XYZ file of C-alpha atoms in Angstrom:
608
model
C -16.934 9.782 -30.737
C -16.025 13.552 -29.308
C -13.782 12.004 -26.475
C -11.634 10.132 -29.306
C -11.178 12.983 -31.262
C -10.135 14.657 -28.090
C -7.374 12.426 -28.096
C -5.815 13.849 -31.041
C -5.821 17.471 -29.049
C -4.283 16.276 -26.073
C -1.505 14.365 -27.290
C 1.399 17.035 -27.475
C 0.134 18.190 -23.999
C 0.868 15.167 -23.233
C 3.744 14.371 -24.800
C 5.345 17.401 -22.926
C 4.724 16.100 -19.913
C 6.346 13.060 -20.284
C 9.448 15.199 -20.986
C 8.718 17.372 -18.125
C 8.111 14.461 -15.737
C 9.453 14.936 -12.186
C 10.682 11.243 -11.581
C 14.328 12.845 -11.244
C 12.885 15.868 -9.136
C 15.211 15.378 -5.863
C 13.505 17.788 -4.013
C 11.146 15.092 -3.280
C 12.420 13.007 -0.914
C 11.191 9.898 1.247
C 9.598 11.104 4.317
C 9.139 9.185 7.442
C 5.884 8.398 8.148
C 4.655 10.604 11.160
C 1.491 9.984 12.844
C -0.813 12.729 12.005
C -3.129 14.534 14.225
C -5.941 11.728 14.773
C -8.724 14.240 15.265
C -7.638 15.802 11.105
C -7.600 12.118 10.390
C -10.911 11.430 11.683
C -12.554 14.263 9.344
C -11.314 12.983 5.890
C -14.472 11.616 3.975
C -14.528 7.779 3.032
C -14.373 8.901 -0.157
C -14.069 12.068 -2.218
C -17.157 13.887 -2.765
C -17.439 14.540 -5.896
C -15.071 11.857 -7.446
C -11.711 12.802 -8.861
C -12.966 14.277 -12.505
C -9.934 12.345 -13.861
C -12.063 8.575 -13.405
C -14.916 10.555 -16.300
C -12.291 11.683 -18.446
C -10.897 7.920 -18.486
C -14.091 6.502 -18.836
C -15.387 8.247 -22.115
C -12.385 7.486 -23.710
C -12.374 3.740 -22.575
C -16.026 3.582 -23.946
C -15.494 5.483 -27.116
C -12.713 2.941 -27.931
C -14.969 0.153 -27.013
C -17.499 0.670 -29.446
C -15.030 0.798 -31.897
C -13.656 -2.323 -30.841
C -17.041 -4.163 -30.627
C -18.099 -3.098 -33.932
C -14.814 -4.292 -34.979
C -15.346 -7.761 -33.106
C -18.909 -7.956 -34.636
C -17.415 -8.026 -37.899
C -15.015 -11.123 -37.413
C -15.965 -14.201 -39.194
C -17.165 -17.066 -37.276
C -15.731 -20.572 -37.502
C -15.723 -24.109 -35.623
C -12.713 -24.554 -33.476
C -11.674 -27.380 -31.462
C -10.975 -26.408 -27.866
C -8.258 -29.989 -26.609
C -8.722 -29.631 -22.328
C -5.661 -31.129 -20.642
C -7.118 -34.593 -20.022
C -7.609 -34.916 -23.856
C -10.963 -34.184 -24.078
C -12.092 -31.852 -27.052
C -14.999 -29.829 -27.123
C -16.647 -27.687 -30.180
C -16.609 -24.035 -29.965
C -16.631 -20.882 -32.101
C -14.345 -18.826 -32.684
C -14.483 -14.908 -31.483
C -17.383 -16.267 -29.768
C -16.763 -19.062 -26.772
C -14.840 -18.186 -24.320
C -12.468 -20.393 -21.558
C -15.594 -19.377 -19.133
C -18.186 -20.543 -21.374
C -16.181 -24.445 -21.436
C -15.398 -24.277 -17.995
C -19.079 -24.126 -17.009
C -19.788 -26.962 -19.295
C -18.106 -28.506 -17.121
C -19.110 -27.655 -13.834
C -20.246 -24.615 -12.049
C -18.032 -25.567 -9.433
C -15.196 -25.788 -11.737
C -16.105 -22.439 -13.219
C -16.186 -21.202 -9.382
C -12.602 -22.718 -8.689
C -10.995 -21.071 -11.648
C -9.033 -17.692 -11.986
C -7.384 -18.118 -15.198
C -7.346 -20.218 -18.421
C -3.804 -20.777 -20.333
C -4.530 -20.796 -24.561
C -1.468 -22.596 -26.397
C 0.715 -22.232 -23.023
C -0.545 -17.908 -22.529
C -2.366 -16.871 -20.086
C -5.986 -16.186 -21.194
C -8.971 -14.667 -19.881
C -11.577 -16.565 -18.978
C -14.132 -14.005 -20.420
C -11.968 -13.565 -23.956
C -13.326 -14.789 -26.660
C -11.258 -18.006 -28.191
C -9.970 -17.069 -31.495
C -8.724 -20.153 -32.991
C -8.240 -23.856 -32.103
C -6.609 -24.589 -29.158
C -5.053 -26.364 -26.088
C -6.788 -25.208 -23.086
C -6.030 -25.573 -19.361
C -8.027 -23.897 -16.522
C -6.184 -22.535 -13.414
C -7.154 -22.080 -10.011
C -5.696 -20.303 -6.965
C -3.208 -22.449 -6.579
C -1.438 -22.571 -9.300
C 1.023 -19.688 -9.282
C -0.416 -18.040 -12.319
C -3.488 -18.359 -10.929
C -2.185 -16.856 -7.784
C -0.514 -14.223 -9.234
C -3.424 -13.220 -11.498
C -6.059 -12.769 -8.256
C -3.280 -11.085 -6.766
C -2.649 -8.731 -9.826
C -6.656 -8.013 -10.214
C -6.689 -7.773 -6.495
C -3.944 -4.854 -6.930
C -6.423 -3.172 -9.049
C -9.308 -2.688 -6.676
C -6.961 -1.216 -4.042
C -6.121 0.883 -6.760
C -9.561 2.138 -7.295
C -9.778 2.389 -3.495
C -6.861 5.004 -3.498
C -8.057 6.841 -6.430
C -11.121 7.271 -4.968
C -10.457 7.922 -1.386
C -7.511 10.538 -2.236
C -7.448 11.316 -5.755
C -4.156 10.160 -5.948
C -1.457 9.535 -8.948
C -0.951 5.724 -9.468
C 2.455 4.234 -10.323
C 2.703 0.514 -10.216
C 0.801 -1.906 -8.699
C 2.056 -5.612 -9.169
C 1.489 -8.899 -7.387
C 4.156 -10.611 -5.315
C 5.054 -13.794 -3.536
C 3.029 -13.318 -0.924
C -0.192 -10.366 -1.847
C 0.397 -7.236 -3.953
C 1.044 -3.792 -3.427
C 0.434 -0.070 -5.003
C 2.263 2.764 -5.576
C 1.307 6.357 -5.237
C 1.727 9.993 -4.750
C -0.640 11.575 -2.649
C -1.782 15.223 -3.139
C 0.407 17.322 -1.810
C 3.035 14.962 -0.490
C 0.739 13.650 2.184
C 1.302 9.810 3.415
C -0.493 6.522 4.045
C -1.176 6.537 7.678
C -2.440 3.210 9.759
C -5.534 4.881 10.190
C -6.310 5.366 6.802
C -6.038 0.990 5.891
C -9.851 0.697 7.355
C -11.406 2.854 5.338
C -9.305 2.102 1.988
C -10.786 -1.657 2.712
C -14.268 -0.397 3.352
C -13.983 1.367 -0.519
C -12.490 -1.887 -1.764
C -15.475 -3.881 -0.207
C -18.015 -1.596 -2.058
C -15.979 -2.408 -5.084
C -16.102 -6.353 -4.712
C -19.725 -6.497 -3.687
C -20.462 -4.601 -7.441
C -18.923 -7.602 -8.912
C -17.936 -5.279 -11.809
C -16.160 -7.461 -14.585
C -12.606 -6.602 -15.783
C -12.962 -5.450 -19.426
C -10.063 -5.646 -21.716
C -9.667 -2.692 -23.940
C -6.965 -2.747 -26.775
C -5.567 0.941 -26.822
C -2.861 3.033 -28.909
C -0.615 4.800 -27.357
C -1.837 8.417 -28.288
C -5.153 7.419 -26.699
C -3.385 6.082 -23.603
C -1.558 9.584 -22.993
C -4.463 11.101 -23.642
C -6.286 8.635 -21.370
C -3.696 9.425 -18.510
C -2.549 12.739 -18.930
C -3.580 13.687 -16.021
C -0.393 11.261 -14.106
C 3.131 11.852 -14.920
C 4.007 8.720 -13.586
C 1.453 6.705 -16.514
C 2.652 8.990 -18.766
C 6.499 8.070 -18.222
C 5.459 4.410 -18.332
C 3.438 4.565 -21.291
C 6.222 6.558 -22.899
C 8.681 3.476 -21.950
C 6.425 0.908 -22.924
C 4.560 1.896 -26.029
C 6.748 2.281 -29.325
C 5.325 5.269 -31.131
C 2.424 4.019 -33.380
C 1.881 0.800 -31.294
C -0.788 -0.582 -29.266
C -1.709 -1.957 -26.041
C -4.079 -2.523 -23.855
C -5.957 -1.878 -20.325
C -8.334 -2.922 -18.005
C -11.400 -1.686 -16.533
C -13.393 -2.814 -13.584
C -16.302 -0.455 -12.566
C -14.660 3.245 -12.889
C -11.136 2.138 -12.240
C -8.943 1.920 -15.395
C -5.391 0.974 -15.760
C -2.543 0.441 -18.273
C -2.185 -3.023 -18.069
C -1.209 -6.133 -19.924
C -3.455 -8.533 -17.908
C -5.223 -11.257 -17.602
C -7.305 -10.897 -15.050
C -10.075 -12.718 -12.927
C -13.987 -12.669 -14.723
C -14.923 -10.065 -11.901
C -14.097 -7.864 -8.557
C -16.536 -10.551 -6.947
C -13.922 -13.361 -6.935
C -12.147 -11.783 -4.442
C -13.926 -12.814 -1.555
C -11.711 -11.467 1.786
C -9.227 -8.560 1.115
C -6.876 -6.587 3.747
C -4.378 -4.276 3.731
C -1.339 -5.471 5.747
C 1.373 -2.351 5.745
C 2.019 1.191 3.890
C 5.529 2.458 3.491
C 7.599 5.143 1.534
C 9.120 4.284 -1.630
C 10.735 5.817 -4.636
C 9.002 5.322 -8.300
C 10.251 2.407 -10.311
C 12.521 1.698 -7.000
C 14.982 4.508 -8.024
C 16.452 6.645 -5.515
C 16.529 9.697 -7.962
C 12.961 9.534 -8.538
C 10.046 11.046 -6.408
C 9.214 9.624 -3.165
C 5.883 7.719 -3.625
C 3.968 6.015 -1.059
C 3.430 1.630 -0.931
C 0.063 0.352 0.669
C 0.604 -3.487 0.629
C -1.952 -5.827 0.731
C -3.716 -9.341 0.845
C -6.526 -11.312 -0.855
C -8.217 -14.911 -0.916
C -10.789 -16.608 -2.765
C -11.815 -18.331 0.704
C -12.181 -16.312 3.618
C -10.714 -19.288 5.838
C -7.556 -18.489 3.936
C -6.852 -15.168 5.119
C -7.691 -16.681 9.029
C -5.009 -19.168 8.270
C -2.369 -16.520 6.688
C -2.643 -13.932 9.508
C -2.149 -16.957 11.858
C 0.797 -17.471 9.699
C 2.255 -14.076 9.924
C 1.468 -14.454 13.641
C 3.808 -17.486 13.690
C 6.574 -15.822 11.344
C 6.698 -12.449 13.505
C 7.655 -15.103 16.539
C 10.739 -16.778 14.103
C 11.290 -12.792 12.934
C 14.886 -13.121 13.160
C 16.033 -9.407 13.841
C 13.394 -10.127 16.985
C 15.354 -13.093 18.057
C 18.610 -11.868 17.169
C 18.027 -8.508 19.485
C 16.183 -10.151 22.203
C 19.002 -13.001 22.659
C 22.028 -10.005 21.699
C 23.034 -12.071 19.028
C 23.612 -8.905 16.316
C 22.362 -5.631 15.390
C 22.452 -2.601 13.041
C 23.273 0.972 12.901
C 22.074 3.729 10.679
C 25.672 5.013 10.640
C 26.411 2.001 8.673
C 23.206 0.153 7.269
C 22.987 -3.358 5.678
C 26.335 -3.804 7.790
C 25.628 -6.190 10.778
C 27.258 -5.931 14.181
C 27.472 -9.462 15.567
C 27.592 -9.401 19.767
C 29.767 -11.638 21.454
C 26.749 -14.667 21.676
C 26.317 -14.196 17.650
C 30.031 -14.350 17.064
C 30.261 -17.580 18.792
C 27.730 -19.132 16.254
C 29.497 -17.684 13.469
C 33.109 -19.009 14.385
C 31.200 -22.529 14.889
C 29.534 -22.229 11.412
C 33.144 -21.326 10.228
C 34.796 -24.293 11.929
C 32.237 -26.742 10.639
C 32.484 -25.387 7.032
C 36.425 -25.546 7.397
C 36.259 -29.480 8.864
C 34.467 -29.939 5.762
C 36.930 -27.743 3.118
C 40.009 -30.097 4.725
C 37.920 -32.762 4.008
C 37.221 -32.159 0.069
C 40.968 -31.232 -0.150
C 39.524 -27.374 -0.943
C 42.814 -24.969 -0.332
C 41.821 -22.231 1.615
C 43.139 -18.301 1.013
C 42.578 -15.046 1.256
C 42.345 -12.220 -1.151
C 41.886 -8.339 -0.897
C 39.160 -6.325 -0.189
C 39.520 -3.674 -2.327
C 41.038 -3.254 -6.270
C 41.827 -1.178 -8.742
C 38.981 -0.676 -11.550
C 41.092 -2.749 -14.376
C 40.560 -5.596 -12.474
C 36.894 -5.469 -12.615
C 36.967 -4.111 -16.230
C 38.900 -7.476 -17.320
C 36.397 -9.784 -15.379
C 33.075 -7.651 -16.668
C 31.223 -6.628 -13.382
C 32.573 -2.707 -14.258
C 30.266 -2.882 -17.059
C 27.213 -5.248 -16.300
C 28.020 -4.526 -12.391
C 28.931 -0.973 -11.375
C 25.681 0.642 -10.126
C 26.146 -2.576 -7.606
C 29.598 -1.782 -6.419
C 30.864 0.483 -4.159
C 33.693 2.814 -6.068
C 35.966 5.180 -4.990
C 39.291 6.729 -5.985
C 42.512 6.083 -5.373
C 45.106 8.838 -6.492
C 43.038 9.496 -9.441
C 42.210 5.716 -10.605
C 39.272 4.113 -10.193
C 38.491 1.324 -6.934
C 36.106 -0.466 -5.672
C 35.221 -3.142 -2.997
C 34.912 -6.476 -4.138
C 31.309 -7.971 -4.591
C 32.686 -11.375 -4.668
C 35.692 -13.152 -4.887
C 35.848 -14.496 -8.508
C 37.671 -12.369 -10.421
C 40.621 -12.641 -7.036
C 40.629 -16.150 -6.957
C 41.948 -15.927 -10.983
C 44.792 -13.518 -9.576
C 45.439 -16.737 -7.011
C 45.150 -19.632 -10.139
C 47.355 -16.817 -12.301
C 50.280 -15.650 -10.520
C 52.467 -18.727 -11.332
C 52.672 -21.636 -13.918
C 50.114 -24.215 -13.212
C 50.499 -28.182 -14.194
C 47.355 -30.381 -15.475
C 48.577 -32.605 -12.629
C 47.297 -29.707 -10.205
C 43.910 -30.234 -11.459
C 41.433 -29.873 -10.462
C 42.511 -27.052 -7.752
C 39.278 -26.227 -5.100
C 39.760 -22.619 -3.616
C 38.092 -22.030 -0.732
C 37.814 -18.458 1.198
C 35.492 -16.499 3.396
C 35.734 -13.223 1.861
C 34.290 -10.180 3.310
C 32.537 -8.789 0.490
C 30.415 -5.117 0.147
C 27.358 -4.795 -2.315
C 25.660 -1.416 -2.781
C 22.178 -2.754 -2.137
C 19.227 -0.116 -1.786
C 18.596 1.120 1.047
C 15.000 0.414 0.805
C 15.647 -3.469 -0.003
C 18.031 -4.017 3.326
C 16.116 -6.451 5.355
C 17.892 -7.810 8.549
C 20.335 -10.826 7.919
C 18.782 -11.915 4.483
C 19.585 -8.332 2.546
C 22.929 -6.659 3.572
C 25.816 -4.456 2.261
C 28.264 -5.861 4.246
C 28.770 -9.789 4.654
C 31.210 -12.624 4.728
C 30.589 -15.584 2.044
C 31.216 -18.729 2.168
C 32.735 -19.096 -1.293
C 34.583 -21.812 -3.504
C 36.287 -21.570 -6.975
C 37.077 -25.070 -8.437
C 39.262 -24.586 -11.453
C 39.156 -27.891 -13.785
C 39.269 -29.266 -17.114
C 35.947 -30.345 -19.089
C 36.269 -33.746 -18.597
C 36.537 -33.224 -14.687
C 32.924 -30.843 -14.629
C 30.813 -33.856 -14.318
C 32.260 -35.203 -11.508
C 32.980 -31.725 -9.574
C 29.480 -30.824 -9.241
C 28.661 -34.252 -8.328
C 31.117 -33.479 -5.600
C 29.095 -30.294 -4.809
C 26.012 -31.722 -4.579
C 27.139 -33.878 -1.650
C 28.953 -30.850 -0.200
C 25.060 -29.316 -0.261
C 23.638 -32.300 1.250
C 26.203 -33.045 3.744
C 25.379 -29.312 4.782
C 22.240 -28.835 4.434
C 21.281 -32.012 5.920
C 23.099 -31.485 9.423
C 20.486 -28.786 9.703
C 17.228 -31.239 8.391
C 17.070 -29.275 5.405
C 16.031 -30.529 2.431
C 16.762 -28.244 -0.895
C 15.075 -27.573 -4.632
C 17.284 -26.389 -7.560
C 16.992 -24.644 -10.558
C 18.790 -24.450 -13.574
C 19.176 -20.699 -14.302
C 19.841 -20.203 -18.324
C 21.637 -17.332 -20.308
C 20.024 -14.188 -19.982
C 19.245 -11.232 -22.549
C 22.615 -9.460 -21.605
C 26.000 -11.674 -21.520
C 29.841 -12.346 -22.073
C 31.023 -14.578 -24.798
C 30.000 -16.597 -27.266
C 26.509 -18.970 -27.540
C 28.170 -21.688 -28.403
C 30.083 -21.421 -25.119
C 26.879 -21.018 -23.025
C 25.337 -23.863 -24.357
C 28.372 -26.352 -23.541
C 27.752 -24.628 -20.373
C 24.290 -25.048 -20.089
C 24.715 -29.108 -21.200
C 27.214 -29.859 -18.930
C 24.562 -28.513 -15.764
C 21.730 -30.195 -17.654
C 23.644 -33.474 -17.813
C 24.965 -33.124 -13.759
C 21.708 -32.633 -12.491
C 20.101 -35.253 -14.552
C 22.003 -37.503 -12.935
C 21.510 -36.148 -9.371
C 17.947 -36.687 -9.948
C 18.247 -39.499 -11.343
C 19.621 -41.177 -7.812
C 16.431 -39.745 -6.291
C 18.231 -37.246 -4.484
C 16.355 -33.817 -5.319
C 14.137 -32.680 -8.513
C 15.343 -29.545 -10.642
C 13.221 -27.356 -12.953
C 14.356 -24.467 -15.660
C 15.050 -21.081 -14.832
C 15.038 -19.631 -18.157
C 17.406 -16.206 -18.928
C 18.108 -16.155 -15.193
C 21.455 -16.903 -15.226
C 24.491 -14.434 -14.295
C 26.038 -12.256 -17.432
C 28.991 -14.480 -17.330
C 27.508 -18.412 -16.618
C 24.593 -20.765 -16.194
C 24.181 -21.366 -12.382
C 22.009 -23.752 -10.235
C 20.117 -22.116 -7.886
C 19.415 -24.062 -4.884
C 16.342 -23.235 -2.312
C 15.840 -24.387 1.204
C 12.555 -23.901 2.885
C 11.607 -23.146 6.997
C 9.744 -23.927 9.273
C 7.216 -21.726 7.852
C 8.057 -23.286 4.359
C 9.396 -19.947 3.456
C 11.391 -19.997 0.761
C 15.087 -18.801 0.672
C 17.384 -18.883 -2.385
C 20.320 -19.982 -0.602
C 23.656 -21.796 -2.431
C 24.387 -21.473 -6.142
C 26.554 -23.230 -8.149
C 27.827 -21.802 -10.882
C 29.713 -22.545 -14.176
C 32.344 -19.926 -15.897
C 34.062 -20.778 -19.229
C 34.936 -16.753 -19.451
C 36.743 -15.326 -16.782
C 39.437 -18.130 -17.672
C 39.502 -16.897 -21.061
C 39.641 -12.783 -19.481
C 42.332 -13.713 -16.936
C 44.380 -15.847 -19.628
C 44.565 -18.772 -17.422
C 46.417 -21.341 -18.466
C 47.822 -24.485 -17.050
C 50.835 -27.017 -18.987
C 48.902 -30.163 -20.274
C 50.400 -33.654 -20.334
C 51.441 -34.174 -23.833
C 53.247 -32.419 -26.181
C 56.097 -29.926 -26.077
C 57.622 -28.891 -22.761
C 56.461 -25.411 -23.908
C 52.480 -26.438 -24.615
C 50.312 -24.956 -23.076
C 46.616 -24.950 -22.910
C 43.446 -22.655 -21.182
C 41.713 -24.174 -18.560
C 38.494 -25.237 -19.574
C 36.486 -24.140 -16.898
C 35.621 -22.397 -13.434
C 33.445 -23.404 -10.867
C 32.209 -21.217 -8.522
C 29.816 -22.618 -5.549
C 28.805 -20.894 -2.353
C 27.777 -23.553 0.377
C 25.698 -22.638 3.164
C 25.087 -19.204 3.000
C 26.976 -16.183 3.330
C 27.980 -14.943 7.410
C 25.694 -12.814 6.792
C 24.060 -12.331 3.617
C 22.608 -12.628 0.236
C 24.529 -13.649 -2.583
């Protein structure tokens, strides 16, 4: 038990150096990756010889801990639990002793084979944890997207280990995406990821899957995990953001790699049965542009080595549609660093814009939408009123104006009020459908710019429909054709999602759930004509509505969040808007009830 009591020692070291931490150290910044001298590549070792003395230090402390922990475990009382599988079927187990794995080959070794992941009562489970009550069980596979995102996650790991091993680097973060994982690191001193180095960071990840080493999950407190990892600021600042004082939490092991992590992961390395690493970048930790300049190795896994033949054929296929390829090789557009994220369309790309404009406007006439046009830039009050200065700002680009604060607009909502606002309005006006293609500016990293699909600069394609309550129902009915009449001249079909309220928001609950029903009940119907299915989006809605999310797939069946459809009960209420109703006094007046906003095909260019 020495290493544990060493934890007590080390935990003010290490608590300075979570206040020291160098995450705002500018000095550091992202460096362009420059091919290094391939003869001083060629003499790096596969791996360090001996190993980073950092992986020893980890590992007595992960095994002091454990014994605890098993002795601990040893002690639980054992009970008969019923474990219900999803087809109904319950089988016996006991408690702090079976384990998702242990039912799953029951089954079928096959079935055991197939799966990454169990889910216990609806959370994700290891399949080598111990059950600890009765439950509902279902067992995952790859292709479920828990199940992919869990081989992806454990995948992340082993590069991990790989890195650690082959440079005795710092670790960041390493988490799965949509499509592989990645890793963040800083190299000793400020060295980067270079092609040549993506071979032999494989070769260490192969050693690592053949030993089939099992993830072990290890529940930690947090003076043990800065103790554990006080040899990397960048675990330190994470554990210090993560862990309360005096809590717990846990990580994983698999062979000599440990990480903080909340899990689950696959039984062992050996699932992974074909891994690659696809690209290596610069990056900044926790994607801030005041932190240090890190370095990104992305990378790939399957559980079937046919799958990774049939995904590099894939990203064969999607560097042919790449659409910064197509759009330079037929002079359609292109980008300058003296302006990035701001797309300069050539003569043969305006043409296609103007015809996307013209068919949009055919179709605005059409739904009796009133077209306008609003400013580009305004004064600070205006955004303080509508909210984006305060849940919005670090988005925005601000400047001054002879002392008062600007900025560009983001979007067009809060203008469109200044439109409905700047004269009495009469219920017989109602509902009014504002249309305008705004030329909006969002201060989007520069590291997340990606051609078209991720700009700073772009025109949108945006509607405001300003109507009572009783006329929602029918006005999003009315933009659900507008979708399919669109998206269907290009033989696109969409999904939608119903994006909810989110931790941070204006107004009042009560308000979001009217909100929330009134989308609920629209796109019940929708579906219920067989046009499109919808699914929840829970807390993913923006700080001042619900919105419907709608996604349109390629030819690569790539998805792209394009159109969303939104519904605001509080900027009416912040802009005072007010309209004269039909009964009453000549003087009565009530507010409007609500504001739609809707973007239709997809901003010229752009991401909403």
């Amino acid at each position: 038990m020495e290493a544990a009591k060493d934890v007590v020692d080390g935990v003010k070291g290490a608590a300075e150096g979570v206040k020291n931490i160098a995450v705002s150290d500018k000095s550091r910044k992202p460096k362009k990756d420059k091919q290094k001298d391939a003869g001083g590549e060629a003499k790096r070792p596969l791996e360090l010889q001996p190993r980073p003395e950092y992986l020893d230090h980890r590992l007595r402390i992960f095994d002091a801990v454990k014994a605890r922990q098993d002795e601990q475990l040893a002690q639980k009382s054992r009970e008969p639990i019923n474990v219900t599988l999803d087809n109904g079927r319950i089988e016996i187990g006991q408690s702090w002793v079976t384990k998702p794995g242990d039912i799953a080959r029951s089954i079928s070794k096959s079935l055991y084979e197939r799966t990454v992941i169990s889910r216990v009562n609806g959370n994700l489970w290891d399949l080598e944890r111990p059950l600890e009550e009765s439950c509902r069980l279902e067992l995952l596979d790859f292709e479920h997207p828990e199940g992919k995102k869990v081989f992806w996650h454990s995948s992340a790991h082993v590069l991990g280990e790989a890195s650690e091993r082959r440079y005795g680097c710092d670790l960041c973060n390493g988490p799965p995406i949509d499509s592989g994982f990645y890793y963040d690191m800083a190299l000793p001193n400020s060295e980067v990821v270079q092609p040549s180095d993506w071979k032999p960071l494989v070769d260490i990840a192969q050693k690592a899957i053949k030993d089939k080493a099992p993830f072990e999950r290890l529940i930690i407190t947090k003076a043990e995990l800065q103790e554990m990892f006080k040899n990397n600021k960048y675990k330190l600042h994470l554990i210090d953001q993560r862990v309360k004082d005096g809590e717990s939490t846990t990580v994983y092991r698999s062979g000599v790699f440990i990480d903080l992590c909340r899990g689950p992961h696959v039984p062992n390395t050996g699932r992974i049965k074909t891994f690659d690493i696809l690209r290596s970048s610069a990056s900044y930790f926790l994607g801030d542009q005041n932190n240090d300049s890190v370095q990104r190795i992305y990378g790939i896994s399957f559980p079937d080595k046919k799958q990774m033949e049939e995904h590099k054929k894939y990203l064969e296929e999607a560097a042919k549609r790449d659409h910064r390829r197509i759009g330079k090789d037929q002079e359609l557009f292109f980008f300058h660093e003296f302006s990035p994220g701001s797309c300069f369309f050539l003569p043969h790309g305006t043409i296609i814009v103007n015809a996307l404009m013209k068919f949009l406007r055919n179709e605005y006439w059409r739904r009796d939408y009133q077209e306008v046009q609003s400013p580009n830039a305004f004064n600070a009050e205006l955004w303080k009123r509508s909210g984006h200065w305060q849940h919005y700002k670090d988005d925005m680009f601000t400047f001054e104006v002879e002392k008062d604060g600007w900025a560009l607009k983001p979007m067009n909502c809060p203008g469109h009020c200044l439109v409905f606002g700047h004269r009495e309005r009469s219920y017989r006006e109602l509902p009014i459908r504002m249309a305008e293609f705004g030329v909006l500016h969002r201060n989007e990293a520069s590291g997340a710019l990606t051609g078209l699909t991720r700009v700073r600069r772009f025109v949108q394609d945006d509607t405001h429909i300003f109507c009572t309550e009783d006329q929602i129902e029918q006005e999003i009915g009315g933009l659900f054709d507008f979708l399919q009449t669109v998206y269907g001249r290009f033989g696109f079909t969409f999904k939608m999602k119903l994006s909810t309220r989110p931790d941070q928001f204006l107004g009042e609950i009560a308000t979001w759930d009217l909100a929330e029903e009134k989308l609920t009940k629209a796109l019940n119907g929708f579906a219920a004509n067989g046009d499109a299915s919808w699914e929840l989006n829970p807390g993913d809605g923006a700080f001042y509505g619900p919105k419907i999310d709608i996604t349109i797939s390629d030819a690569l069946k790539r998805d792209f969040q394009c159109a969303t459809i939104q519904l605001d009960f509080q900027l009416p209420q912040q802009f005072n808007l007010e309209y004269r109703e039909a009964e009453g006094s000549a003087g009565t007046k009530e507010k409007t009830e609500g504001e739609t906003h809707q973007q239709g095909v997809d901003s010229v260019p752009g991401d909403k």
